[in-house]
Amino acid sequence: MDKWYSLSGDQSDTVISTRIRLARNIDDIAFPWRLDFQGKTKVNELVKNAVFEEFPEQFGYISMTDLSHLQAVSLAERHVISPEFTSCEEGTGLLISSDESVSIMICEEDHIRLQVMKSGLALSEAYKTADSIDNSLDKSLHYAFDERIGYMTADPTNLGTAMRASVFLHLPALTACGQINAISNTVSKLGLSIGGAYGSRKKPAGDIYQISNRITLGITEDTATANLESIVRQLINQERSAAEREIKNPALEDKIYRSLGVLENARMLNTDEFMELISYVRLGAAVGIIDIPIETINALITDMQPATVSVTNEGIDTVAARDIRRAELVRKALVQNR
Amino acid sequence: MDKWYSLSGDQSDTVISTRIRLARNIDDIAFPWRLDFQGKTKVNELVKNAVFEEFPEQFGYISMTDLSHLQAVSLAERHVISPEFTSCEEGTGLLISSDESVSIMICEEDHIRLQVMKSGLALSEAYKTADSIDNSLDKSLHYAFDERIGYMTADPTNLGTAMRASVFLHLPALTACGQINAISNTVSKLGLSIGGAYGSRKKPAGDIYQISNRITLGITEDTATANLESIVRQLINQERSAAEREIKNPALEDKIYRSLGVLENARMLNTDEFMELISYVRLGAAVGIIDIPIETINALITDMQPATVSVTNEGIDTVAARDIRRAELVRKALVQNR
């Protein structure tokens, strides 16, 4: 089955993907940090049974300790699990749909971290899916919920909706012209958080940003996603204007084509260089000067992350071998799609 | 008519071209530096008439003062004239065959500087052509010649054969591995001179070297060219061994393909970068990993020199415009030949 991130989505020139994450805990069971292995195992069983009953044959279950560290990091690179979940502690488990668009981390910070991912901008669609799965599970699991403070969560900053909605944006033009810093400040003041989706949050690899709601208390899910969507749509317009303006600079056009030339020809590509070059190529595709489908580029950005290259290809036991294989895969994908 | 440098030649993986240059002066006329405009004009007439009579319709004549400085520099870039001849002084003229393989500078340092150029390694062939033209002209022009010291020349270091034979070599692997310095020292000790054919002689642009005989007195033309050829053949073998060894380095292979990718995609290319990248691509073609004819690459190296780009293309009035046009021409030439 095709992975969700290889599908086309709305506003895909600028928006890579949308994610809704709900934190839930089962009533009358302590938060994971207070549970021993047996307690966590019980939570795993409860969640697994509920999911398998409600959604037969749609999910696979993995005990996180059965994964190698590299396999876990690869899942984090694909945003299927959180970076914190890669430590593969005993008693943690993962339910995952075959297209990887729905995943449930069991005994992460909370008993349940349900994630729904969609290509492009799809906040209400993703929320609808998450909400429907959530409602089905609530029937048998009985969530810890308080009329006044909403869903109970291990971290009090998540109380209320316990929802975190994120949009992953590619903002190369706003980054190139330096406007991104002012935008980040404004976005923060509006109760949202913004940072790099890959690499460090200070210097976002590939000019890819994750923008999320921060407020969960005293607000409905619909209002929170609507707020986020409204800001995201402004960012999309700003990026498009900046791209239209910046692309008139012959040096940028030159850089875009050179990046394509290197990606189509290099025999070794490390992650940093790949992310830098693919960002230029994606901008070229977004403004229509390079004829490569955005979906191909999105899939590459996900598939070419270091741990993912290592676990999805055989015989990659050194960084050098990984860089050679990455170059090979990138070449094939881009040349095929030209 | 195709220019001589776009034709294929012997040993063309390593040898770009061969040039024979003969210096001649007419008996009973002072050397150019002692002539006034009238005297030089007379020499121009004598040489022109002799050439037109012996080789009807094969040569065009240009008074150097009719050329713009850029046109003159372009001729020097194509090795049709010497760099010194670009000052376009009054009373200097140029006879040139339509394929540019034979040129005669009139009133350069000597009355006559006859040059014959061939693609690849072709010392005896080029000498034969030069000698035959020289003999024809001698009939009407009566050269200044002394049985003991040979052809009389303005600069005494040219006395004797007054022949300078040059081979233009592409030595990227010997340059990359650093062996070129030791080789230069050895070559100098053998009575030859070696230096960069483009750019400064210390840091040869495009790893292209000119190697020439230095000794003209007490040696026949055949011996001088045979000596040069023997050393050149050794250099060819050394370069091939070095290339075979160096190409096993994945970083070099990567660099070759990246260079091709940039040349095929860039929208702006300055001369230095072009020379650096085309050298890698030429090495790739020489070792057989890139399928572009060496002749295409040789022609590009000549045609993409700065003054030549400016004079052979319309509307190039800034360096930026030249870099954009160069990128366009390189792209077309390489993509067409793949």
XYZ file of C-alpha atoms in Angstrom:
676
model
C 0.000 0.000 0.000
C 1.213 3.514 -0.805
C 2.348 5.474 2.199
C 0.156 8.468 2.990
C 2.988 10.914 2.347
C 3.319 9.906 -1.310
C -0.239 11.082 -2.027
C -1.131 14.526 -3.297
C -2.712 17.058 -0.995
C -4.261 20.503 -0.860
C -1.959 23.574 -1.101
C 0.843 21.143 -1.754
C 3.185 23.759 -3.224
C 3.680 25.034 0.320
C 2.115 22.539 2.697
C 3.788 19.172 3.016
C 1.442 17.572 5.524
C -0.982 17.933 8.380
C -0.999 16.032 11.639
C -3.523 15.785 14.465
C -2.370 14.271 17.720
C -4.703 13.457 20.613
C -3.464 12.557 24.076
C -5.722 10.234 26.068
C -5.518 8.340 29.330
C -7.644 5.517 30.657
C -9.692 6.288 33.716
C -8.515 4.766 36.988
C -5.064 3.813 35.673
C -2.017 5.843 36.686
C -0.102 7.836 34.090
C 2.662 5.837 32.375
C 5.513 7.413 34.346
C 3.963 5.949 37.504
C 3.389 2.467 36.019
C 5.717 -0.525 36.245
C 6.235 -2.940 33.355
C 3.186 -4.983 34.333
C 1.008 -1.887 34.516
C 2.197 -0.729 31.112
C 1.650 -4.175 29.649
C -1.923 -4.046 30.869
C -2.438 -0.650 29.156
C -0.955 -2.092 25.937
C -3.391 -4.994 26.094
C -6.388 -2.763 26.745
C -5.591 -0.353 23.913
C -4.625 -3.089 21.469
C -7.816 -5.040 22.139
C -9.987 -1.962 21.777
C -8.349 -1.024 18.464
C -8.418 -4.549 17.053
C -12.095 -4.879 17.993
C -13.164 -1.541 16.535
C -10.891 -1.611 13.451
C -10.244 -5.251 12.592
C -7.239 -5.876 10.317
C -6.489 -2.187 9.879
C -3.667 -1.913 12.378
C -0.458 -3.711 13.127
C 0.940 -3.835 16.648
C 4.614 -3.555 17.504
C 6.176 -3.786 20.928
C 8.766 -1.029 20.800
C 11.427 -3.239 22.400
C 11.195 -5.499 19.341
C 12.544 -2.704 17.163
C 16.169 -1.808 16.658
C 17.089 1.750 17.582
C 17.504 2.522 13.860
C 14.015 1.219 13.065
C 12.568 3.386 15.827
C 14.441 6.481 14.613
C 13.149 5.816 11.114
C 9.575 5.871 12.468
C 10.324 9.218 14.131
C 11.787 10.568 10.883
C 8.471 9.686 9.235
C 6.663 11.440 12.141
C 4.891 8.162 12.973
C 6.218 8.357 16.531
C 7.666 11.161 18.625
C 11.451 11.501 18.957
C 11.067 10.699 22.682
C 9.419 7.378 21.829
C 12.566 6.111 20.071
C 14.185 5.114 23.348
C 12.125 1.897 23.071
C 11.458 1.524 26.742
C 9.879 -1.625 28.095
C 6.097 -1.568 28.064
C 5.745 0.837 25.161
C 3.883 -0.236 22.044
C 2.784 1.100 18.693
C -0.310 0.507 16.612
C 0.078 1.567 13.032
C -2.126 1.493 9.925
C -0.644 0.019 6.770
C -0.368 3.377 4.976
C 1.181 4.825 8.180
C -1.409 7.608 8.248
C -2.769 6.566 11.651
C -0.573 5.593 14.545
C -1.154 5.098 18.242
C 1.741 5.286 20.664
C 0.937 3.355 23.819
C 2.519 4.477 27.097
C 4.427 7.383 25.669
C 3.868 10.331 28.034
C 0.182 9.416 28.112
C -1.502 6.034 27.772
C -2.569 6.908 24.261
C -1.114 9.266 21.711
C -3.298 8.956 18.638
C -1.887 10.539 15.482
C -3.534 11.084 12.120
C -1.498 12.352 9.189
C -2.643 13.652 5.817
C -0.798 15.002 2.827
C -1.145 18.747 2.209
C -3.358 21.055 4.243
C -6.161 18.922 5.703
C -6.793 20.030 9.270
C -10.526 19.403 9.486
C -10.268 16.173 7.529
C -7.469 14.900 9.773
C -9.316 15.986 12.884
C -12.476 14.266 11.703
C -10.587 10.994 11.241
C -8.883 11.309 14.606
C -12.129 12.215 16.331
C -13.968 9.269 14.839
C -11.263 6.781 15.898
C -11.146 8.457 19.289
C -14.905 8.131 19.792
C -14.840 4.466 18.853
C -12.094 3.728 21.361
C -13.714 5.760 24.108
C -16.593 3.269 24.147
C -14.513 0.442 25.566
C -11.612 2.346 27.143
C -13.360 5.018 29.214
C -11.029 8.019 29.116
C -10.111 10.107 32.111
C -12.131 13.251 31.468
C -13.228 16.144 33.634
C -16.047 18.457 32.607
C -14.069 21.513 33.702
C -10.521 20.755 32.616
C -11.221 18.335 29.780
C -9.020 15.321 29.030
C -6.612 14.486 31.834
C -2.999 14.392 30.641
C 0.344 13.594 32.262
C 1.623 17.060 31.315
C -0.800 19.756 32.542
C -0.037 21.976 29.516
C -2.026 19.496 27.426
C -5.155 19.585 29.582
C -8.378 20.509 27.812
C -8.617 19.254 24.255
C -5.266 17.467 24.671
C -5.016 18.019 20.948
C -1.977 19.177 19.095
C -2.620 20.082 15.469
C 0.470 20.573 13.304
C 1.038 21.696 9.762
C 4.362 21.012 8.048
C 5.225 23.851 5.706
C 7.963 24.316 3.149
C 8.968 27.983 3.322
C 12.128 28.363 1.214
C 11.388 31.854 -0.122
C 10.471 33.323 3.264
C 13.632 31.737 4.640
C 15.815 33.020 1.789
C 14.616 36.601 2.134
C 14.927 36.515 5.926
C 11.262 37.272 6.645
C 10.879 33.991 8.495
C 12.263 35.416 11.753
C 9.669 38.172 11.992
C 6.981 35.655 11.059
C 8.108 33.249 13.784
C 7.830 36.018 16.365
C 4.328 36.963 15.244
C 3.186 33.349 15.128
C 4.449 32.778 18.678
C 2.491 35.780 19.925
C -0.660 34.274 18.398
C -0.436 31.243 20.675
C 1.177 28.973 18.121
C 4.612 27.433 18.059
C 6.849 27.203 15.009
C 10.181 25.459 14.469
C 12.154 23.237 12.127
C 10.544 19.899 11.354
C 13.883 18.274 10.553
C 17.272 18.945 12.030
C 17.498 21.441 14.850
C 14.546 23.714 15.486
C 16.819 26.762 15.103
C 18.155 25.965 11.644
C 15.397 23.985 9.924
C 16.763 21.466 7.444
C 15.208 21.799 4.003
C 13.369 24.993 5.077
C 10.600 22.770 6.450
C 8.719 24.144 9.449
C 6.225 22.632 11.822
C 3.578 25.037 13.074
C 1.258 23.896 15.885
C -1.336 25.144 18.311
C -0.085 25.622 21.849
C -3.351 26.345 23.675
C -5.560 23.374 24.642
C -7.513 24.675 27.608
C -10.688 26.741 27.241
C -10.894 26.255 23.499
C -12.697 23.723 21.321
C -10.875 21.529 18.824
C -12.682 23.218 15.954
C -11.668 26.698 17.090
C -8.070 25.615 17.625
C -7.765 24.062 14.162
C -9.604 27.004 12.566
C -7.153 29.449 14.210
C -4.216 27.401 13.042
C -5.633 27.078 9.535
C -6.179 30.808 9.243
C -2.558 31.557 10.161
C -1.305 28.791 7.906
C -3.247 30.230 4.982
C -1.618 33.599 5.595
C 1.793 31.953 5.637
C 0.983 30.156 2.386
C 0.138 33.466 0.725
C 3.243 35.141 2.113
C 5.435 32.295 0.893
C 3.845 32.419 -2.563
C 4.386 36.190 -2.848
C 7.968 35.839 -1.644
C 8.589 32.982 -4.096
C 7.136 34.973 -6.977
C 9.398 37.891 -6.092
C 12.547 35.897 -5.282
C 12.367 33.701 -8.366
C 13.000 36.776 -10.516
C 16.532 36.782 -9.095
C 18.600 34.931 -11.722
C 20.959 33.700 -9.009
C 18.097 31.832 -7.329
C 16.912 30.313 -10.592
C 20.511 29.255 -11.240
C 20.743 27.713 -7.761
C 17.515 25.760 -8.318
C 18.731 24.234 -11.572
C 22.198 23.509 -10.175
C 20.595 21.759 -7.207
C 18.598 19.597 -9.586
C 21.744 18.897 -11.604
C 23.647 17.769 -8.536
C 20.778 15.637 -7.206
C 20.376 13.970 -10.592
C 24.074 13.238 -10.925
C 25.815 12.959 -7.561
C 27.173 9.581 -6.515
C 27.323 10.512 -2.810
C 24.841 12.650 -0.914
C 24.811 13.256 2.791
C 21.606 14.193 4.620
C 22.404 17.895 5.112
C 23.317 18.484 1.491
C 20.337 16.479 0.296
C 17.957 18.565 2.408
C 19.518 21.814 1.207
C 19.331 20.836 -2.475
C 15.891 19.230 -2.390
C 14.524 22.416 -0.842
C 15.655 24.392 -3.895
C 14.237 21.764 -6.227
C 10.928 21.744 -4.357
C 10.783 25.543 -4.691
C 11.472 25.133 -8.416
C 8.614 22.652 -8.681
C 6.327 24.901 -6.608
C 6.870 27.904 -8.884
C 6.593 25.707 -11.966
C 10.078 25.942 -13.439
C 10.931 22.327 -12.660
C 8.623 19.605 -13.876
C 8.798 17.054 -11.090
C 5.672 16.133 -9.099
C 5.614 17.629 -5.600
C 4.541 14.196 -4.292
C 7.750 12.652 -5.619
C 9.741 15.306 -3.805
C 7.741 14.907 -0.584
C 8.209 11.156 -0.629
C 11.955 11.658 -1.186
C 12.240 14.057 1.749
C 10.733 11.391 3.984
C 12.412 8.358 2.469
C 15.912 9.892 2.338
C 16.191 10.613 6.055
C 19.230 8.787 7.413
C 17.709 6.037 9.552
C 15.001 5.432 6.951
C 17.590 4.918 4.193
C 19.399 2.462 6.451
C 16.380 0.366 7.468
C 14.664 0.286 4.070
C 17.783 -0.737 2.130
C 19.975 -3.760 2.596
C 23.642 -3.703 3.430
C 23.877 -0.110 4.640
C 26.323 -0.442 7.491
C 28.370 2.734 7.136
C 27.593 6.400 6.633
C 29.508 6.290 3.334
C 27.389 3.382 2.064
C 24.272 5.271 3.091
C 25.351 8.409 1.228
C 26.058 6.364 -1.899
C 22.695 4.608 -1.689
C 20.884 7.879 -1.071
C 22.469 9.381 -4.195
C 21.402 6.323 -6.185
C 17.794 6.453 -4.965
C 17.497 10.209 -5.491
C 18.898 9.919 -9.008
C 16.443 7.185 -9.926
C 13.440 8.980 -8.468
C 14.205 12.316 -10.135
C 15.262 11.035 -13.534
C 12.243 8.729 -13.688
C 9.949 11.658 -13.039
C 11.412 14.072 -15.579
C 33.603 25.247 -42.424
C 34.230 23.359 -39.168
C 36.994 24.820 -37.065
C 40.040 22.578 -36.746
C 39.572 22.192 -32.995
C 36.183 20.527 -33.373
C 37.752 17.601 -35.267
C 38.918 14.395 -33.642
C 42.595 13.712 -33.168
C 45.111 11.102 -32.081
C 45.496 10.407 -28.321
C 42.581 12.730 -27.812
C 41.792 11.452 -24.309
C 44.877 13.350 -23.131
C 46.082 15.523 -26.000
C 43.899 18.445 -26.966
C 45.976 19.817 -29.817
C 49.343 20.291 -31.464
C 50.813 23.508 -32.777
C 53.886 24.231 -34.891
C 55.053 27.796 -35.054
C 57.817 28.981 -37.434
C 59.426 32.416 -37.141
C 60.700 33.879 -40.398
C 62.121 37.186 -41.555
C 62.580 38.551 -45.040
C 66.147 39.101 -46.140
C 67.330 42.699 -46.337
C 64.394 44.106 -44.357
C 64.899 45.197 -40.724
C 63.121 43.325 -37.920
C 59.644 44.720 -37.129
C 60.736 46.568 -33.986
C 63.027 48.695 -36.170
C 60.397 49.375 -38.877
C 58.074 52.368 -39.111
C 54.438 52.059 -40.296
C 55.449 52.294 -43.948
C 58.064 49.593 -43.541
C 55.593 47.309 -41.806
C 52.966 47.977 -44.464
C 55.472 46.882 -47.079
C 56.124 43.622 -45.193
C 52.353 43.070 -44.959
C 52.033 43.544 -48.720
C 54.930 41.216 -49.495
C 53.687 38.421 -47.257
C 50.064 38.819 -48.283
C 50.924 38.736 -51.986
C 53.144 35.686 -51.569
C 50.435 33.817 -49.665
C 47.618 34.811 -52.026
C 49.699 33.743 -55.001
C 50.765 30.399 -53.589
C 47.463 29.576 -51.867
C 44.708 31.317 -53.759
C 41.405 31.700 -51.870
C 42.608 29.724 -48.882
C 43.418 32.632 -46.603
C 41.694 35.753 -45.406
C 43.700 38.842 -44.500
C 42.904 41.098 -41.557
C 44.688 44.281 -40.624
C 44.892 43.970 -36.840
C 43.835 47.583 -36.321
C 40.492 46.709 -37.938
C 39.736 44.395 -35.031
C 38.267 45.394 -31.701
C 40.366 44.462 -28.689
C 37.776 41.800 -27.795
C 38.009 40.248 -31.270
C 41.786 40.143 -30.967
C 41.648 38.559 -27.512
C 39.232 35.967 -28.853
C 41.806 35.030 -31.516
C 44.422 34.657 -28.781
C 42.047 32.493 -26.742
C 41.773 30.227 -29.790
C 45.604 30.251 -30.032
C 45.344 31.738 -33.540
C 47.539 34.644 -32.481
C 49.917 35.213 -29.585
C 48.716 37.130 -26.521
C 51.271 39.832 -27.400
C 49.645 40.274 -30.818
C 46.349 41.419 -29.261
C 47.608 44.966 -28.756
C 46.638 45.527 -32.429
C 49.501 47.823 -33.256
C 49.577 49.672 -36.567
C 51.199 47.712 -39.342
C 50.397 44.282 -37.965
C 48.303 41.879 -39.993
C 46.929 38.371 -39.880
C 46.397 35.765 -42.572
C 44.079 33.010 -41.503
C 42.649 29.898 -43.162
C 38.914 29.372 -42.966
C 39.169 26.443 -40.525
C 41.621 28.535 -38.437
C 44.200 25.727 -38.568
C 46.788 27.875 -40.344
C 47.534 31.438 -39.367
C 50.301 33.861 -40.213
C 50.986 36.819 -37.945
C 52.694 39.575 -39.890
C 55.045 41.914 -38.028
C 54.648 40.318 -34.646
C 58.157 39.933 -33.155
C 59.322 38.645 -36.548
C 58.049 39.448 -40.040
C 56.331 36.116 -40.194
C 54.991 33.865 -37.499
C 53.463 30.894 -39.284
C 51.307 28.644 -37.120
C 49.751 25.291 -37.950
C 47.342 23.682 -35.532
C 45.953 20.150 -35.480
C 43.616 18.351 -33.156
C 45.186 15.685 -30.939
C 48.829 14.624 -31.119
C 50.034 15.370 -34.656
C 53.537 16.777 -34.451
C 54.972 15.407 -37.676
C 51.751 16.046 -39.588
C 51.599 19.636 -38.355
C 55.272 20.157 -39.083
C 54.866 18.733 -42.583
C 52.050 21.214 -43.302
C 53.997 24.117 -41.864
C 57.134 23.116 -43.742
C 55.314 22.848 -47.045
C 53.699 26.294 -46.659
C 57.043 27.662 -45.527
C 58.835 26.272 -48.584
C 56.249 27.736 -50.929
C 56.596 31.179 -49.395
C 60.381 31.034 -49.336
C 60.361 30.985 -53.146
C 59.142 34.572 -53.458
C 60.031 35.995 -50.045
C 63.698 34.993 -49.634
C 64.123 34.438 -45.903
C 67.043 35.729 -43.887
C 69.016 32.523 -43.342
C 72.576 31.781 -42.328
C 74.162 28.388 -42.926
C 75.707 28.389 -39.454
C 73.013 29.897 -37.240
C 69.928 29.047 -39.293
C 66.895 31.318 -39.587
C 67.554 34.842 -38.393
C 65.079 35.954 -35.702
C 64.477 39.144 -33.750
C 64.983 37.245 -30.484
C 68.302 35.329 -30.564
C 66.834 32.482 -28.464
C 64.852 31.483 -31.567
C 67.830 31.260 -33.897
C 68.350 27.949 -35.685
C 65.148 26.192 -36.622
C 63.131 29.145 -35.286
C 60.498 26.504 -34.640
C 58.419 26.174 -31.567
C 56.434 22.950 -31.381
C 53.730 22.801 -28.707
C 51.404 20.117 -27.472
C 48.354 21.041 -25.406
C 47.669 18.341 -22.838
C 44.806 17.767 -20.445
C 46.350 16.340 -17.278
C 43.605 16.318 -14.612
C 44.650 13.116 -12.852
C 48.345 14.072 -12.613
C 47.231 17.454 -11.298
C 44.787 15.951 -8.785
C 47.355 13.567 -7.324
C 50.029 16.283 -7.195
C 52.524 14.481 -9.463
C 52.435 17.352 -11.939
C 55.006 19.392 -10.009
C 57.691 16.715 -10.148
C 56.884 16.155 -13.810
C 57.228 19.867 -14.591
C 60.675 19.892 -13.018
C 61.809 16.863 -15.023
C 60.404 18.226 -18.265
C 62.245 21.535 -17.745
C 65.525 19.679 -17.266
C 64.968 17.934 -20.597
C 65.036 21.248 -22.467
C 61.281 21.640 -22.706
C 58.994 24.181 -21.139
C 55.639 23.430 -19.555
C 52.929 25.701 -18.187
C 49.207 26.390 -18.135
C 47.631 26.925 -21.522
C 44.783 28.983 -20.075
C 44.767 31.307 -17.123
C 48.044 31.852 -15.310
C 50.910 29.531 -16.065
C 51.228 28.718 -12.358
C 47.646 27.562 -11.819
C 46.537 26.156 -15.164
C 42.815 26.615 -15.762
C 41.069 23.363 -16.655
C 44.265 21.379 -15.955
C 45.371 22.127 -19.518
C 49.107 22.392 -20.066
C 51.209 23.553 -22.987
C 54.494 21.723 -23.410
C 57.008 23.054 -25.952
C 60.565 22.649 -27.147
C 62.956 25.344 -25.941
C 66.066 24.489 -27.972
C 66.211 25.675 -31.592
C 69.927 25.920 -32.272
C 72.042 22.922 -33.294
C 69.082 20.630 -33.688
C 66.928 19.687 -36.677
C 63.174 20.190 -36.705
C 62.653 16.429 -36.897
C 64.825 15.776 -33.869
C 63.151 18.538 -31.884
C 59.635 17.278 -32.625
C 60.714 13.666 -32.034
C 62.135 14.616 -28.611
C 58.960 16.464 -27.719
C 56.779 13.607 -28.940
C 58.686 11.067 -26.889
C 58.213 13.075 -23.684
C 54.565 13.766 -24.520
C 53.945 10.049 -24.983
C 55.404 9.403 -21.558
C 53.142 12.062 -20.087
C 50.151 10.494 -21.822
C 50.933 7.135 -20.253
C 51.489 8.684 -16.831
C 48.202 10.568 -17.040
C 46.348 7.411 -18.097
C 47.799 5.393 -15.217
C 46.991 8.166 -12.771
C 43.449 8.461 -14.156
C 42.907 4.713 -13.901
C 44.062 4.806 -10.281
C 42.314 8.030 -9.228
C 38.980 7.129 -10.790
C 38.640 4.302 -8.260
C 38.174 7.001 -5.641
C 34.389 7.333 -5.289
C 34.794 11.014 -4.345
C 36.352 11.739 -7.750
C 33.645 9.837 -9.601
C 31.075 11.796 -7.598
C 32.821 15.060 -8.472
C 32.806 14.185 -12.181
C 29.084 13.489 -12.239
C 28.274 16.555 -10.136
C 30.310 18.693 -12.520
C 28.299 17.336 -15.418
C 25.075 17.961 -13.507
C 26.001 21.574 -12.853
C 27.169 22.206 -16.421
C 23.967 20.701 -17.791
C 21.756 22.748 -15.495
C 23.400 25.992 -14.404
C 21.905 29.251 -15.628
C 25.084 31.249 -14.949
C 28.649 30.063 -15.403
C 31.755 32.171 -15.068
C 34.963 31.244 -16.877
C 36.853 29.901 -13.848
C 34.034 27.637 -12.731
C 33.406 26.469 -16.279
C 37.072 25.509 -16.711
C 37.120 23.680 -13.386
C 33.963 21.705 -14.125
C 34.686 20.937 -17.772
C 38.033 19.492 -16.712
C 36.246 16.941 -14.524
C 33.770 16.152 -17.296
C 36.604 15.730 -19.805
C 38.309 13.323 -17.410
C 35.027 11.444 -17.124
C 34.802 11.203 -20.905
C 38.477 10.180 -21.153
C 38.034 7.269 -18.742
C 34.734 6.324 -20.362
C 32.246 6.965 -17.566
C 30.652 9.932 -19.333
C 29.368 9.476 -22.851
C 30.100 12.837 -24.436
C 32.483 13.078 -27.412
C 35.875 14.547 -26.521
C 35.585 16.776 -29.602
C 32.440 18.386 -28.199
C 34.288 19.092 -24.967
C 37.370 20.444 -26.777
C 35.237 22.754 -28.880
C 33.470 23.979 -25.738
C 36.756 24.718 -23.977
C 37.742 26.931 -26.890
C 34.352 28.472 -27.605
C 33.521 29.273 -23.964
C 36.566 31.470 -23.321
C 35.378 34.926 -22.267
C 36.241 37.106 -25.256
C 35.140 34.369 -27.651
C 31.702 34.124 -26.008
C 31.373 37.892 -26.288
C 32.368 38.209 -29.949
C 30.520 35.155 -31.252
C 27.222 36.009 -29.554
C 25.119 39.111 -29.916
C 24.212 41.466 -27.134
C 26.824 40.373 -24.606
C 27.755 43.678 -23.028
C 28.210 42.690 -19.388
C 30.002 39.913 -17.550
C 26.640 38.765 -16.155
C 25.136 38.495 -19.644
C 28.208 36.549 -20.757
C 27.910 34.118 -17.848
C 24.234 33.548 -18.637
C 24.952 32.979 -22.338
C 27.838 30.654 -21.521
C 25.564 28.548 -19.321
C 22.978 28.407 -22.113
C 25.520 27.330 -24.743
C 27.138 24.722 -22.487
C 23.756 23.272 -21.590
C 22.745 22.954 -25.214
C 26.029 21.420 -26.311
C 26.127 18.843 -23.523
C 22.480 17.837 -23.521
C 22.502 17.523 -27.325
C 25.457 15.166 -27.142
C 24.153 12.860 -24.439
